Amino acid sequence: MDQQAMDALRARFGARIETGESLRDQHGAGDSWHPAAPPDAVLFAETTQEVSDALAICHAQGVPVVGFGHGSSIEGQVQAVRGGLCLDLSRMTRILRVSAGDMDCTVEAGVTRQALNEHLRDTGLFLPIDVGTHATMGGLASTRASGTMTVRHGTMRDRVMGLTVVLPDGEVIETGGRARKSSAGYDLTGLFVGAEGTLGIITEVTLRLAGIPEAARAGLYAFADIAEATECVIEALQCGLCLNRIELLDALQMRAINAWNGTDHPETATLMVDLAGSEAQVAEDLDTLGELAAGHGATVSPCATPEAYNALWALRHSALYAARGLRPGCKSLSTDVCVPVTELPAIIAGIQSEIAAEGVIAPLHGHVGDGNFHLVMLFDPDDADEQDKVRRLNHRLVEMALAHGGTATGEHGVGLGKKIFMEAEHGPALGLMKRIKQAVDPKNILNPGKIFDL
Amino acid sequence: MDQQAMDALRARFGARIETGESLRDQHGAGDSWHPAAPPDAVLFAETTQEVSDALAICHAQGVPVVGFGHGSSIEGQVQAVRGGLCLDLSRMTRILRVSAGDMDCTVEAGVTRQALNEHLRDTGLFLPIDVGTHATMGGLASTRASGTMTVRHGTMRDRVMGLTVVLPDGEVIETGGRARKSSAGYDLTGLFVGAEGTLGIITEVTLRLAGIPEAARAGLYAFADIAEATECVIEALQCGLCLNRIELLDALQMRAINAWNGTDHPETATLMVDLAGSEAQVAEDLDTLGELAAGHGATVSPCATPEAYNALWALRHSALYAARGLRPGCKSLSTDVCVPVTELPAIIAGIQSEIAAEGVIAPLHGHVGDGNFHLVMLFDPDDADEQDKVRRLNHRLVEMALAHGGTATGEHGVGLGKKIFMEAEHGPALGLMKRIKQAVDPKNILNPGKIFDL
């Protein structure tokens, strides 16, 4: 940004407009394989009013603004590709209100899901968004995040009831509210959820919570192949079993997990399944699931104890690290397509044959109940050919997903990484997204260059 | 519309541009207490291409266009307040695709929920949107409709996965898709759901279906008052019981139902509850619910047989007719506020004391698990004073709902009837809705005068 803009920000915020190089570098990178693009300055905003003041100044000066929570987005959402101000909301950590009776709460955007669930513990409630990383409510909402419990509890689209949002010119609006449903006009809440900070900066989030279930049981089901595992998932969904998580891991991912954790589970297509509900329901559904899985030739290993249950989910949560452990020193690119569940066997077989032909190591795990899976494609960061290969494979996978009625990104968002696919995915609807962006942010100061180019 | 516009439409559609008075009157009224406002002409469109052609002509000629399905909206959504063309989609009734494995389908906008559920019967699936009337998928989506099963299955917002929409200038776009989740850009699907035909005309809908449960049991629970009934609902929600429907009826509504149906249920605050799931789960949860209800002093009457189950829900579905039966010859205005569940006792007590003071007859029933209820306020259509009184009470109720963190409309939509409340409900966010409308429909031809005035 130019000196005039910097002076205007300093006039309002003084030395809190920080420009140290390491701070800027950290804020321009995130947990992403995309090259860092540092902002010109960082402000740790502490109130909605401060966000509003900062945006009003940046709007007047034509300075780009990038929202920042925990920096755990992986598609280049926080890269300040046109410089400008990074608004870090991680100090906005107040839990403003919890209503146990209504099973909802309102929090500032910088609250992490771990902090929220810790705070909620005594209420018997929790936020059922089980992503693999630390992340803030603002970030989770902005990328329409989801994770392992989507099969039961939906995504952030389903959990966010209302928002406080600062528009590009600094105007503060409130969307949605505390009613569990409403037909009162356009769904602005839904518009900001998943907009990756391109339409407004979310400063407060009202969330619909879930009750901690009375009982939970889990099991590991080892199948001959992914097609059999998928068939079992479809039947479990159709039966309405009380699925809380139903996760698919391929043979290579299981090998990586065994190596990483010193376990000896079958190294074949595997479902890790979590059932939650009342004691009787969970016991009944665990039996039913066991029968369904056996019908597809699976080796059935229900967890007999709470310790075994916890150990199973610790294994699942080690999947990414275990995958990277297959090739120490490598970096990884996680794919993120999501397709109708019945299309999973075909698309996985298709991409895995291309992966094999290219000689890339890419274990698979995913949220199979939603049709969303991740291939952790490993590459040598110093080998440009390998990087190209991995990018080409990712590109091929997205093409296949779109051909199978799916989407380029189930939960990681578009950022920089998935921009090139948006025309193919949305067709003329992309033009409407751009018209909305132009109507809301005509100066294009909010996270410019993300999702699409104008 | 002027002669030039009419000529242009006739050049494309010939005698299918219909102008008979009774047809126009019917299309300008709907099931609404609002005065009829007939369109200048009606076209029964049969394909998306025809809708596109009609919109392109109307856009060029500046002719207003109102979408029409089954005419069952009740807030004046179909009133052609600025004349123009009514696009009736009720002949677009093709079921384009059902995927039992993915539990989804794609249908044309004119398919009714009854026709869809009839078609789906053999698949074990159904669309869990249980509204009180016949309605088309386009209409249900456009008003973000919901009904009695929202507590378990959500609203149309949660069931619609994707749409084919014709924009004001005739451009056809597809939003969303068949993946169960996506983070690929703005949620355009959610933007059109609930937009009441002001942003585009929905011609095809992709829907997420639900499995018909193995078992369902119901019961009637008679409480001393609404506060006790509400406390019981809150506990049932917190316990995560397998609630399929949880409906509240007040003493007057129960009196009306008894009189209408010749039954003799207690005439006091009543819950009618439907539990659905596996046999064991339903049996267990029915016991738990009975204990919760007894803890709040309720008389507990579980339905012992399938016949009793069906009879109970037939009673519930008679509620509106039974209410009107309290005063033959009357008309009725149904209120539609939705508030946090814990706020229900206060707001219901508040409005009922004002209703009593005004001497209005207004039985109450509603979807208490969502915090949404309807007062059926009866009035003599020839008595202007009574009409004013009823409107004032509706106005007071909405004010109370907003003060209690709720919304003016839980499921009926805004149309003409709730426009006056949008500024109070949304504040500055209403301005953003208008900016979006102007960006999408700059000539304001789509259902002008609805939701808000520009």
mmCIF file of N, CA, C and O in Angstrom, chain A residues 30-98:
data_model
loop_
_atom_site.group_PDB
_atom_site.id
_atom_site.type_symbol
_atom_site.label_atom_id
_atom_site.label_comp_id
_atom_site.label_asym_id
_atom_site.label_seq_id
_atom_site.Cartn_x
_atom_site.Cartn_y
_atom_site.Cartn_z
ATOM 1 N N GLY A 30 -0.062 -19.222 5.511
ATOM 2 C CA GLY A 30 -1.014 -20.261 5.902
ATOM 3 C C GLY A 30 -0.387 -21.629 5.750
ATOM 4 O O GLY A 30 0.795 -21.758 5.405
ATOM 5 N N ASP A 31 -1.191 -22.669 5.992
ATOM 6 C CA ASP A 31 -0.700 -24.056 5.914
ATOM 7 C C ASP A 31 -0.859 -24.565 4.485
ATOM 8 O O ASP A 31 -1.456 -25.604 4.245
ATOM 9 N N SER A 32 -0.268 -23.865 3.557
ATOM 10 C CA SER A 32 -0.593 -24.075 2.161
ATOM 11 C C SER A 32 0.632 -24.433 1.353
ATOM 12 O O SER A 32 1.750 -24.043 1.684
ATOM 13 N N TRP A 33 0.434 -25.195 0.260
ATOM 14 C CA TRP A 33 1.541 -25.454 -0.655
ATOM 15 C C TRP A 33 1.711 -24.296 -1.634
ATOM 16 O O TRP A 33 2.630 -24.291 -2.438
ATOM 17 N N HIS A 34 0.837 -23.300 -1.551
ATOM 18 C CA HIS A 34 0.963 -22.140 -2.445
ATOM 19 C C HIS A 34 2.066 -21.220 -1.939
ATOM 20 O O HIS A 34 2.287 -21.106 -0.746
ATOM 21 N N PRO A 35 2.745 -20.558 -2.853
ATOM 22 C CA PRO A 35 3.817 -19.643 -2.426
ATOM 23 C C PRO A 35 3.263 -18.551 -1.520
ATOM 24 O O PRO A 35 2.135 -18.099 -1.700
ATOM 25 N N ALA A 36 4.060 -18.153 -0.537
ATOM 26 C CA ALA A 36 3.644 -17.079 0.365
ATOM 27 C C ALA A 36 3.516 -15.768 -0.402
ATOM 28 O O ALA A 36 4.219 -15.532 -1.381
ATOM 29 N N ALA A 37 2.576 -14.935 0.047
ATOM 30 C CA ALA A 37 2.406 -13.588 -0.509
ATOM 31 C C ALA A 37 2.070 -12.681 0.665
ATOM 32 O O ALA A 37 0.914 -12.574 1.060
ATOM 33 N N PRO A 38 3.098 -12.087 1.253
ATOM 34 C CA PRO A 38 2.872 -11.340 2.493
ATOM 35 C C PRO A 38 2.068 -10.061 2.269
ATOM 36 O O PRO A 38 2.220 -9.401 1.240
ATOM 37 N N PRO A 39 1.228 -9.721 3.244
ATOM 38 C CA PRO A 39 0.568 -8.406 3.201
ATOM 39 C C PRO A 39 1.592 -7.315 3.513
ATOM 40 O O PRO A 39 2.698 -7.600 3.984
ATOM 41 N N ASP A 40 1.206 -6.069 3.261
ATOM 42 C CA ASP A 40 2.101 -4.944 3.597
ATOM 43 C C ASP A 40 2.108 -4.658 5.089
ATOM 44 O O ASP A 40 3.082 -4.109 5.613
ATOM 45 N N ALA A 41 0.996 -5.007 5.736
ATOM 46 C CA ALA A 41 0.896 -4.734 7.172
ATOM 47 C C ALA A 41 -0.132 -5.675 7.776
ATOM 48 O O ALA A 41 -0.967 -6.241 7.071
ATOM 49 N N VAL A 42 -0.038 -5.832 9.092
ATOM 50 C CA VAL A 42 -0.956 -6.701 9.840
ATOM 51 C C VAL A 42 -1.551 -5.899 10.990
ATOM 52 O O VAL A 42 -0.841 -5.159 11.684
ATOM 53 N N LEU A 43 -2.868 -6.038 11.170
ATOM 54 C CA LEU A 43 -3.520 -5.447 12.332
ATOM 55 C C LEU A 43 -4.249 -6.537 13.092
ATOM 56 O O LEU A 43 -5.082 -7.232 12.516
ATOM 57 N N PHE A 44 -3.937 -6.687 14.373
ATOM 58 C CA PHE A 44 -4.709 -7.589 15.227
ATOM 59 C C PHE A 44 -5.931 -6.819 15.729
ATOM 60 O O PHE A 44 -5.844 -6.063 16.690
ATOM 61 N N ALA A 45 -7.053 -6.993 15.033
ATOM 62 C CA ALA A 45 -8.271 -6.266 15.414
ATOM 63 C C ALA A 45 -8.867 -6.892 16.664
ATOM 64 O O ALA A 45 -8.779 -8.109 16.861
ATOM 65 N N GLU A 46 -9.458 -6.071 17.500
ATOM 66 C CA GLU A 46 -9.998 -6.592 18.760
ATOM 67 C C GLU A 46 -11.502 -6.423 18.894
ATOM 68 O O GLU A 46 -12.108 -7.005 19.790
ATOM 69 N N THR A 47 -12.100 -5.622 18.032
ATOM 70 C CA THR A 47 -13.559 -5.426 18.089
ATOM 71 C C THR A 47 -14.105 -5.271 16.675
ATOM 72 O O THR A 47 -13.366 -4.956 15.728
ATOM 73 N N THR A 48 -15.410 -5.467 16.575
ATOM 74 C CA THR A 48 -16.081 -5.231 15.286
ATOM 75 C C THR A 48 -15.878 -3.785 14.852
ATOM 76 O O THR A 48 -15.672 -3.503 13.661
ATOM 77 N N GLN A 49 -15.905 -2.877 15.812
ATOM 78 C CA GLN A 49 -15.723 -1.463 15.468
ATOM 79 C C GLN A 49 -14.340 -1.233 14.861
ATOM 80 O O GLN A 49 -14.201 -0.462 13.907
ATOM 81 N N GLU A 50 -13.333 -1.888 15.407
ATOM 82 C CA GLU A 50 -11.991 -1.733 14.829
ATOM 83 C C GLU A 50 -11.930 -2.282 13.407
ATOM 84 O O GLU A 50 -11.307 -1.694 12.524
ATOM 85 N N VAL A 51 -12.594 -3.415 13.186
ATOM 86 C CA VAL A 51 -12.634 -3.967 11.822
ATOM 87 C C VAL A 51 -13.325 -2.978 10.892
ATOM 88 O O VAL A 51 -12.875 -2.725 9.765
ATOM 89 N N SER A 52 -14.414 -2.405 11.387
ATOM 90 C CA SER A 52 -15.149 -1.431 10.585
ATOM 91 C C SER A 52 -14.286 -0.210 10.261
ATOM 92 O O SER A 52 -14.238 0.259 9.116
ATOM 93 N N ASP A 53 -13.589 0.291 11.268
ATOM 94 C CA ASP A 53 -12.729 1.464 11.041
ATOM 95 C C ASP A 53 -11.624 1.143 10.039
ATOM 96 O O ASP A 53 -11.323 1.947 9.144
ATOM 97 N N ALA A 54 -11.017 -0.029 10.193
ATOM 98 C CA ALA A 54 -9.929 -0.402 9.288
ATOM 99 C C ALA A 54 -10.444 -0.525 7.854
ATOM 100 O O ALA A 54 -9.801 -0.067 6.898
ATOM 101 N N LEU A 55 -11.626 -1.139 7.706
ATOM 102 C CA LEU A 55 -12.173 -1.303 6.360
ATOM 103 C C LEU A 55 -12.553 0.042 5.752
ATOM 104 O O LEU A 55 -12.331 0.273 4.552
ATOM 105 N N ALA A 56 -13.111 0.924 6.557
ATOM 106 C CA ALA A 56 -13.479 2.241 6.025
ATOM 107 C C ALA A 56 -12.252 2.953 5.467
ATOM 108 O O ALA A 56 -12.293 3.556 4.388
ATOM 109 N N ILE A 57 -11.162 2.849 6.204
ATOM 110 C CA ILE A 57 -9.916 3.494 5.735
ATOM 111 C C ILE A 57 -9.408 2.807 4.469
ATOM 112 O O ILE A 57 -9.075 3.474 3.480
ATOM 113 N N CYS A 58 -9.344 1.493 4.498
ATOM 114 C CA CYS A 58 -8.827 0.761 3.334
ATOM 115 C C CYS A 58 -9.711 0.971 2.104
ATOM 116 O O CYS A 58 -9.220 1.055 0.974
ATOM 117 N N HIS A 59 -11.019 1.061 2.335
ATOM 118 C CA HIS A 59 -11.942 1.299 1.227
ATOM 119 C C HIS A 59 -11.681 2.664 0.607
ATOM 120 O O HIS A 59 -11.579 2.804 -0.619
ATOM 121 N N ALA A 60 -11.531 3.652 1.470
ATOM 122 C CA ALA A 60 -11.268 5.006 0.962
ATOM 123 C C ALA A 60 -9.946 5.065 0.217
ATOM 124 O O ALA A 60 -9.806 5.796 -0.780
ATOM 125 N N GLN A 61 -8.973 4.281 0.663
ATOM 126 C CA GLN A 61 -7.629 4.352 0.091
ATOM 127 C C GLN A 61 -7.411 3.305 -1.005
ATOM 128 O O GLN A 61 -6.327 3.264 -1.588
ATOM 129 N N GLY A 62 -8.406 2.448 -1.221
ATOM 130 C CA GLY A 62 -8.237 1.396 -2.239
ATOM 131 C C GLY A 62 -7.219 0.340 -1.854
ATOM 132 O O GLY A 62 -6.529 -0.213 -2.713
ATOM 133 N N VAL A 63 -7.143 0.034 -0.569
ATOM 134 C CA VAL A 63 -6.163 -0.944 -0.077
ATOM 135 C C VAL A 63 -6.830 -2.321 0.068
ATOM 136 O O VAL A 63 -7.870 -2.431 0.720
ATOM 137 N N PRO A 64 -6.245 -3.378 -0.499
ATOM 138 C CA PRO A 64 -6.786 -4.730 -0.302
ATOM 139 C C PRO A 64 -6.756 -5.139 1.167
ATOM 140 O O PRO A 64 -5.846 -4.739 1.914
ATOM 141 N N VAL A 65 -7.743 -5.953 1.566
ATOM 142 C CA VAL A 65 -7.843 -6.438 2.947
ATOM 143 C C VAL A 65 -8.062 -7.952 2.916
ATOM 144 O O VAL A 65 -8.967 -8.439 2.236
ATOM 145 N N VAL A 66 -7.233 -8.657 3.676
ATOM 146 C CA VAL A 66 -7.362 -10.107 3.776
ATOM 147 C C VAL A 66 -7.652 -10.470 5.232
ATOM 148 O O VAL A 66 -6.904 -10.094 6.126
ATOM 149 N N GLY A 67 -8.763 -11.196 5.450
ATOM 150 C CA GLY A 67 -9.068 -11.670 6.795
ATOM 151 C C GLY A 67 -8.200 -12.864 7.157
ATOM 152 O O GLY A 67 -7.819 -13.658 6.297
ATOM 153 N N PHE A 68 -7.891 -13.002 8.448
ATOM 154 C CA PHE A 68 -6.980 -14.055 8.902
ATOM 155 C C PHE A 68 -7.451 -14.549 10.259
ATOM 156 O O PHE A 68 -7.758 -13.763 11.144
ATOM 157 N N GLY A 69 -7.534 -15.879 10.411
ATOM 158 C CA GLY A 69 -7.937 -16.443 11.703
ATOM 159 C C GLY A 69 -6.788 -17.203 12.330
ATOM 160 O O GLY A 69 -6.011 -16.671 13.105
ATOM 161 N N HIS A 70 -6.664 -18.472 11.923
ATOM 162 C CA HIS A 70 -5.587 -19.288 12.449
ATOM 163 C C HIS A 70 -4.588 -19.660 11.361
ATOM 164 O O HIS A 70 -3.577 -20.303 11.618
ATOM 165 N N GLY A 71 -4.884 -19.270 10.141
ATOM 166 C CA GLY A 71 -3.951 -19.540 9.041
ATOM 167 C C GLY A 71 -3.911 -20.990 8.607
ATOM 168 O O GLY A 71 -2.954 -21.421 7.961
ATOM 169 N N SER A 72 -4.953 -21.761 8.914
ATOM 170 C CA SER A 72 -4.908 -23.183 8.587
ATOM 171 C C SER A 72 -5.553 -23.527 7.256
ATOM 172 O O SER A 72 -5.601 -24.694 6.873
ATOM 173 N N SER A 73 -6.027 -22.537 6.523
ATOM 174 C CA SER A 73 -6.570 -22.825 5.192
ATOM 175 C C SER A 73 -5.425 -23.270 4.287
ATOM 176 O O SER A 73 -4.285 -22.864 4.463
ATOM 177 N N ILE A 74 -5.757 -24.135 3.324
ATOM 178 C CA ILE A 74 -4.671 -24.749 2.552
ATOM 179 C C ILE A 74 -4.751 -24.489 1.056
ATOM 180 O O ILE A 74 -3.941 -25.009 0.302
ATOM 181 N N GLU A 75 -5.698 -23.681 0.618
ATOM 182 C CA GLU A 75 -5.764 -23.398 -0.814
ATOM 183 C C GLU A 75 -5.341 -21.960 -1.156
ATOM 184 O O GLU A 75 -5.720 -21.417 -2.193
ATOM 185 N N GLY A 76 -4.559 -21.369 -0.271
ATOM 186 C CA GLY A 76 -4.054 -20.026 -0.576
ATOM 187 C C GLY A 76 -5.027 -18.914 -0.237
ATOM 188 O O GLY A 76 -4.907 -17.806 -0.761
ATOM 189 N N GLN A 77 -5.954 -19.199 0.688
ATOM 190 C CA GLN A 77 -6.956 -18.187 1.033
ATOM 191 C C GLN A 77 -6.353 -16.937 1.676
ATOM 192 O O GLN A 77 -6.889 -15.845 1.512
ATOM 193 N N VAL A 78 -5.251 -17.095 2.431
ATOM 194 C CA VAL A 78 -4.717 -15.937 3.160
ATOM 195 C C VAL A 78 -3.583 -15.240 2.413
ATOM 196 O O VAL A 78 -3.074 -14.207 2.877
ATOM 197 N N GLN A 79 -3.168 -15.785 1.297
ATOM 198 C CA GLN A 79 -2.095 -15.136 0.545
ATOM 199 C C GLN A 79 -2.540 -13.733 0.094
ATOM 200 O O GLN A 79 -3.559 -13.608 -0.593
ATOM 201 N N ALA A 80 -1.765 -12.733 0.465
ATOM 202 C CA ALA A 80 -2.115 -11.354 0.095
ATOM 203 C C ALA A 80 -1.513 -11.056 -1.277
ATOM 204 O O ALA A 80 -0.528 -10.315 -1.401
ATOM 205 N N VAL A 81 -2.124 -11.619 -2.297
ATOM 206 C CA VAL A 81 -1.522 -11.575 -3.638
ATOM 207 C C VAL A 81 -1.438 -10.169 -4.211
ATOM 208 O O VAL A 81 -0.701 -9.921 -5.162
ATOM 209 N N ARG A 82 -2.201 -9.240 -3.651
ATOM 210 C CA ARG A 82 -2.069 -7.840 -4.089
ATOM 211 C C ARG A 82 -1.659 -6.949 -2.920
ATOM 212 O O ARG A 82 -1.987 -5.755 -2.882
ATOM 213 N N GLY A 83 -0.976 -7.549 -1.950
ATOM 214 C CA GLY A 83 -0.524 -6.764 -0.802
ATOM 215 C C GLY A 83 -1.688 -6.300 0.050
ATOM 216 O O GLY A 83 -2.717 -6.961 0.132
ATOM 217 N N GLY A 84 -1.493 -5.160 0.703
ATOM 218 C CA GLY A 84 -2.568 -4.589 1.508
ATOM 219 C C GLY A 84 -2.485 -4.983 2.971
ATOM 220 O O GLY A 84 -1.423 -5.364 3.481
ATOM 221 N N LEU A 85 -3.627 -4.893 3.646
ATOM 222 C CA LEU A 85 -3.692 -5.108 5.086
ATOM 223 C C LEU A 85 -4.243 -6.492 5.399
ATOM 224 O O LEU A 85 -5.268 -6.889 4.863
ATOM 225 N N CYS A 86 -3.556 -7.197 6.282
ATOM 226 C CA CYS A 86 -4.096 -8.438 6.832
ATOM 227 C C CYS A 86 -4.791 -8.112 8.148
ATOM 228 O O CYS A 86 -4.168 -7.583 9.066
ATOM 229 N N LEU A 87 -6.078 -8.432 8.216
ATOM 230 C CA LEU A 87 -6.840 -8.227 9.458
ATOM 231 C C LEU A 87 -6.861 -9.541 10.210
ATOM 232 O O LEU A 87 -7.593 -10.464 9.860
ATOM 233 N N ASP A 88 -6.048 -9.630 11.247
ATOM 234 C CA ASP A 88 -5.967 -10.850 12.047
ATOM 235 C C ASP A 88 -6.990 -10.759 13.181
ATOM 236 O O ASP A 88 -6.916 -9.859 14.015
ATOM 237 N N LEU A 89 -7.948 -11.685 13.193
ATOM 238 C CA LEU A 89 -9.027 -11.644 14.185
ATOM 239 C C LEU A 89 -8.799 -12.617 15.333
ATOM 240 O O LEU A 89 -9.701 -12.857 16.139
ATOM 241 N N SER A 90 -7.601 -13.181 15.421
ATOM 242 C CA SER A 90 -7.392 -14.254 16.397
ATOM 243 C C SER A 90 -7.443 -13.770 17.840
ATOM 244 O O SER A 90 -7.488 -14.587 18.754
ATOM 245 N N ARG A 91 -7.460 -12.456 18.052
ATOM 246 C CA ARG A 91 -7.619 -11.969 19.427
ATOM 247 C C ARG A 91 -9.076 -11.670 19.768
ATOM 248 O O ARG A 91 -9.371 -11.256 20.888
ATOM 249 N N MET A 92 -9.971 -11.850 18.809
ATOM 250 C CA MET A 92 -11.411 -11.660 19.085
ATOM 251 C C MET A 92 -11.962 -13.001 19.553
ATOM 252 O O MET A 92 -12.548 -13.753 18.787
ATOM 253 N N THR A 93 -11.736 -13.281 20.839
ATOM 254 C CA THR A 93 -11.987 -14.636 21.349
ATOM 255 C C THR A 93 -13.078 -14.678 22.420
ATOM 256 O O THR A 93 -13.150 -15.621 23.199
ATOM 257 N N ARG A 94 -13.931 -13.669 22.423
ATOM 258 C CA ARG A 94 -14.976 -13.697 23.454
ATOM 259 C C ARG A 94 -16.135 -14.613 23.052
ATOM 260 O O ARG A 94 -16.580 -14.593 21.911
ATOM 261 N N ILE A 95 -16.575 -15.392 24.023
ATOM 262 C CA ILE A 95 -17.792 -16.178 23.847
ATOM 263 C C ILE A 95 -18.912 -15.325 24.406
ATOM 264 O O ILE A 95 -18.991 -15.070 25.608
ATOM 265 N N LEU A 96 -19.755 -14.814 23.535
ATOM 266 C CA LEU A 96 -20.660 -13.738 23.905
ATOM 267 C C LEU A 96 -21.921 -14.241 24.589
ATOM 268 O O LEU A 96 -22.523 -13.530 25.382
ATOM 269 N N ARG A 97 -22.314 -15.482 24.287
ATOM 270 C CA ARG A 97 -23.611 -15.946 24.758
ATOM 271 C C ARG A 97 -23.713 -17.431 24.477
ATOM 272 O O ARG A 97 -23.337 -17.889 23.407
ATOM 273 N N VAL A 98 -24.186 -18.190 25.463
ATOM 274 C CA VAL A 98 -24.535 -19.589 25.226
ATOM 275 C C VAL A 98 -25.938 -19.801 25.778
ATOM 276 O O VAL A 98 -26.223 -19.414 26.905
#
